[in-house]
mmCIF file of C-alpha atoms in Angstrom:
data_model
loop_
_atom_site.group_PDB
_atom_site.id
_atom_site.type_symbol
_atom_site.label_atom_id
_atom_site.label_comp_id
_atom_site.label_asym_id
_atom_site.label_seq_id
_atom_site.Cartn_x
_atom_site.Cartn_y
_atom_site.Cartn_z
ATOM 1 C CA ALA A 1 0.000 0.000 0.000
ATOM 2 C CA LEU A 2 2.856 2.391 0.743
ATOM 3 C CA MET A 3 4.357 1.970 -2.718
ATOM 4 C CA LEU A 4 0.976 2.598 -4.354
ATOM 5 C CA ASP A 5 0.463 5.703 -2.213
ATOM 6 C CA HIS A 6 3.885 6.968 -3.246
ATOM 7 C CA VAL A 7 3.150 6.424 -6.944
ATOM 8 C CA VAL A 8 -0.236 8.160 -6.708
ATOM 9 C CA THR A 9 1.275 11.152 -4.891
ATOM 10 C CA TRP A 10 4.124 11.367 -7.400
ATOM 11 C CA ALA A 11 1.685 11.233 -10.313
ATOM 12 C CA GLN A 12 -0.534 13.920 -8.789
ATOM 13 C CA GLU A 13 2.492 16.203 -8.409
ATOM 14 C CA ASN A 14 3.691 15.601 -11.982
ATOM 15 C CA PRO A 15 2.020 18.111 -14.342
ATOM 16 C CA VAL A 16 2.699 15.936 -17.392
ATOM 17 C CA LEU A 17 0.533 13.053 -16.168
ATOM 18 C CA THR A 18 -3.240 13.144 -16.345
ATOM 19 C CA LYS A 19 -4.155 9.530 -15.569
ATOM 20 C CA LEU A 20 -2.907 6.345 -13.927
ATOM 21 C CA ASP A 21 -4.181 2.990 -15.113
ATOM 22 C CA LEU A 22 -3.610 -0.631 -14.208
ATOM 23 C CA ARG A 23 -4.775 -4.164 -14.878
ATOM 24 C CA VAL A 24 -5.522 -6.700 -12.148
ATOM 25 C CA ARG A 25 -6.897 -10.237 -12.207
ATOM 26 C CA VAL A 26 -10.628 -10.175 -11.521
ATOM 27 C CA ASP A 27 -10.200 -12.749 -8.745
ATOM 28 C CA ASN A 28 -7.634 -10.639 -6.857
ATOM 29 C CA THR A 29 -10.212 -9.110 -4.533
ATOM 30 C CA ARG A 30 -7.697 -7.766 -1.993
ATOM 31 C CA ALA A 31 -5.850 -5.781 -4.651
ATOM 32 C CA ILE A 32 -9.099 -4.512 -6.182
ATOM 33 C CA ALA A 33 -10.252 -3.305 -2.736
ATOM 34 C CA LEU A 34 -6.936 -1.492 -2.249
ATOM 35 C CA TYR A 35 -7.161 0.208 -5.649
ATOM 36 C CA ARG A 36 -10.770 1.254 -5.007
ATOM 37 C CA ALA A 37 -9.729 2.692 -1.636
ATOM 38 C CA ARG A 38 -7.139 4.803 -3.486
ATOM 39 C CA ALA A 39 -9.789 6.210 -5.887
ATOM 40 C CA PHE A 40 -9.190 3.910 -8.861
ATOM 41 C CA VAL A 41 -12.400 3.142 -10.750
ATOM 42 C CA GLU A 42 -13.297 0.114 -12.833
ATOM 43 C CA GLU A 43 -13.122 0.766 -16.565
ATOM 44 C CA GLY A 44 -13.804 -2.652 -18.020
ATOM 45 C CA VAL A 45 -12.992 -6.349 -18.129
ATOM 46 C CA LEU A 46 -10.517 -7.800 -20.597
ATOM 47 C CA ARG A 47 -11.453 -11.424 -21.238
ATOM 48 C CA LYS A 48 -8.880 -14.233 -21.305
ATOM 49 C CA GLN A 49 -5.886 -11.891 -21.168
ATOM 50 C CA ILE A 50 -3.391 -14.077 -19.335
ATOM 51 C CA SER A 51 -2.748 -17.781 -18.995
ATOM 52 C CA VAL A 52 -1.466 -19.323 -15.774
ATOM 53 C CA ARG A 53 -0.665 -23.033 -15.875
ATOM 54 C CA GLY A 54 -2.863 -23.398 -18.937
ATOM 55 C CA GLU A 55 -5.864 -21.626 -17.398
ATOM 56 C CA CYS A 56 -7.050 -18.326 -18.881
ATOM 57 C CA HIS A 57 -7.871 -15.409 -16.602
ATOM 58 C CA ASP A 58 -9.735 -12.142 -17.108
ATOM 59 C CA LEU A 59 -8.224 -8.800 -16.148
ATOM 60 C CA LEU A 60 -10.001 -5.796 -14.707
ATOM 61 C CA ALA A 61 -8.894 -2.447 -16.125
ATOM 62 C CA MET A 62 -8.879 0.334 -13.535
ATOM 63 C CA GLY A 63 -7.866 3.963 -13.720
ATOM 64 C CA MET A 64 -7.821 7.279 -11.928
ATOM 65 C CA ASP A 65 -7.465 10.871 -13.041
ATOM 66 C CA VAL A 66 -4.551 12.652 -11.395
#
C-alpha cells in the first residue's frame, strides 16, 4: 500500500501526467479493494488476457485521473 500511495502522490504532483491505469486479475479481490480505496475506478474487463498453468484469466482495467 505504501508503494501505491507513493506512486499516486508522485503522479498527482507531476504536471505531465493526467491519468494512472492498471490491470488486475478479476479474482484478486484484496488488490481490487486497495485500488478502489485509493480512488481507482473500474473501466472494463478484458477477457482471457493471461494464462497461468494453462488456465485463462480475465483482467479488470482500472484507472484514476490525477
